Amino acid sequence: MTEAFRYLVGVDGGGTSCRARLCDARGKVLAEARTGSANILLGADIAMASIREAIAIATAQAGLSEQNYGEMAVGLALAGAEQRKAWYDFMAQPHPFARLTLNTDGYGACLGAWGGQDGAIFIAGTGSVGLLRRGKNVTVVGGREFPISDQGSGAVMGLRLIQQVLLSVDGIVPQTELARLVLAHFDHDVDAIVEWSKTAHPCDYGQFSPEIFRLAEDNDALAVTMLQQTAADIEMWLNALIAHGADRICLMGGIAERMGPWLTPAIQRRLATPQGDAMDGAILIAQGDHNLYPL
């Protein structure tokens, strides 16, 4: 019961950033903060460090201190939490909070989008996942992490972009302004691209998304192709959710929220406006019994 906690904290963590929202027991927002990646597949300790830093910043902004951590119920909506071992590895870590509840970023986004009621969402930022919630029954499509899944995301779009840039270097496809921009990012050194790719994370590939959207507005052929492919991927996931029984679907995340105009009219008619965001969903996770796996 939330009456036992003076404060509620909702955390939305993905491959690029970690956002924390600190509220009082009634849900009034006291402060918000953002830090680095909190995808638990990149390391349970890395994710926990980002989470604790974000909560510390929000706590200070609200005029509180670490002494208040024992009064906080923390709800986590984190990328990678669907992987059972990663979930248990993360939850095995010590923490100073009164309660820590962990579910996926997709689940948190769905709770937030539909105000805790049943509904469907497709979230695409650095990664991607679709989710349909009907009571205790949750259907998930995709979300199996980059590079084997996450179609429709910034990471996959960035990977495809790098592939096309290298093809342009070989003279196989035309070299557009977008390709030249990416080459300039690597000082026109193909070997540097290859070396970078050996250790690049999803967020590293996703960093090119803003330029893709910008240059698509100028009809850069490569940028337009990237968004057309991403739109086709998103429609694939949306149609899968519809086949599972979804009626209306909320698009969420930095990529998905900008893709509406690129989708077909039939799919656009299925879209709904989210009532809230993933941090709203994480606050609901903090309030209830929403652990993905048993402790």
PDB file of N, CA, C and O in Angstrom, residues 49 54 69 77 124 133 175 191 224-225 267:
ATOM      1  N   ALA A  49      23.704   2.501 -11.287  1.00  0.00           N
ATOM      2  CA  ALA A  49      24.414   3.761 -11.077  1.00  0.00           C
ATOM      3  C   ALA A  49      23.662   4.925 -11.706  1.00  0.00           C
ATOM      4  O   ALA A  49      23.533   5.998 -11.102  1.00  0.00           O
ATOM      5  N   ALA A  54      20.164   9.635 -11.007  1.00  0.00           N
ATOM      6  CA  ALA A  54      18.965  10.394 -11.364  1.00  0.00           C
ATOM      7  C   ALA A  54      18.103  10.663 -10.135  1.00  0.00           C
ATOM      8  O   ALA A  54      17.581  11.770  -9.951  1.00  0.00           O
ATOM      9  N   TYR A  69      15.599   8.351   1.475  1.00  0.00           N
ATOM     10  CA  TYR A  69      15.488   7.182   0.591  1.00  0.00           C
ATOM     11  C   TYR A  69      14.654   6.068   1.217  1.00  0.00           C
ATOM     12  O   TYR A  69      13.923   5.352   0.521  1.00  0.00           O
ATOM     13  N   ALA A  77      10.816   1.106 -14.809  1.00  0.00           N
ATOM     14  CA  ALA A  77      10.406   0.623 -16.129  1.00  0.00           C
ATOM     15  C   ALA A  77      11.655   0.656 -16.998  1.00  0.00           C
ATOM     16  O   ALA A  77      12.010   1.701 -17.554  1.00  0.00           O
ATOM     17  N   ALA A 124       9.195   3.125 -29.646  1.00  0.00           N
ATOM     18  CA  ALA A 124      10.427   3.085 -30.434  1.00  0.00           C
ATOM     19  C   ALA A 124      11.252   4.317 -30.121  1.00  0.00           C
ATOM     20  O   ALA A 124      10.861   5.442 -30.425  1.00  0.00           O
ATOM     21  N   ARG A 133      -1.846  -4.933 -23.207  1.00  0.00           N
ATOM     22  CA  ARG A 133      -2.176  -5.309 -21.822  1.00  0.00           C
ATOM     23  C   ARG A 133      -3.680  -5.441 -21.676  1.00  0.00           C
ATOM     24  O   ARG A 133      -4.432  -4.513 -21.962  1.00  0.00           O
ATOM     25  N   GLN A 175      25.931   8.689 -53.210  1.00  0.00           N
ATOM     26  CA  GLN A 175      26.340   9.282 -51.948  1.00  0.00           C
ATOM     27  C   GLN A 175      25.603  10.607 -51.759  1.00  0.00           C
ATOM     28  O   GLN A 175      25.888  11.599 -52.421  1.00  0.00           O
ATOM     29  N   ASP A 191      38.171   2.908 -41.982  1.00  0.00           N
ATOM     30  CA  ASP A 191      38.719   2.053 -40.926  1.00  0.00           C
ATOM     31  C   ASP A 191      38.211   2.485 -39.548  1.00  0.00           C
ATOM     32  O   ASP A 191      37.988   1.647 -38.664  1.00  0.00           O
ATOM     33  N   VAL A 224      15.157   9.665 -46.740  1.00  0.00           N
ATOM     34  CA  VAL A 224      13.777   9.241 -47.027  1.00  0.00           C
ATOM     35  C   VAL A 224      13.668   7.725 -47.012  1.00  0.00           C
ATOM     36  O   VAL A 224      12.732   7.157 -46.436  1.00  0.00           O
ATOM     37  N   THR A 225      14.635   7.045 -47.607  1.00  0.00           N
ATOM     38  CA  THR A 225      14.622   5.583 -47.616  1.00  0.00           C
ATOM     39  C   THR A 225      14.692   5.032 -46.200  1.00  0.00           C
ATOM     40  O   THR A 225      13.993   4.071 -45.860  1.00  0.00           O
ATOM     41  N   ILE A 267      -3.334   2.570 -40.937  1.00  0.00           N
ATOM     42  CA  ILE A 267      -2.674   2.457 -39.644  1.00  0.00           C
ATOM     43  C   ILE A 267      -2.845   3.734 -38.833  1.00  0.00           C
ATOM     44  O   ILE A 267      -3.066   3.685 -37.611  1.00  0.00           O
TER      45      ILE A 267
END
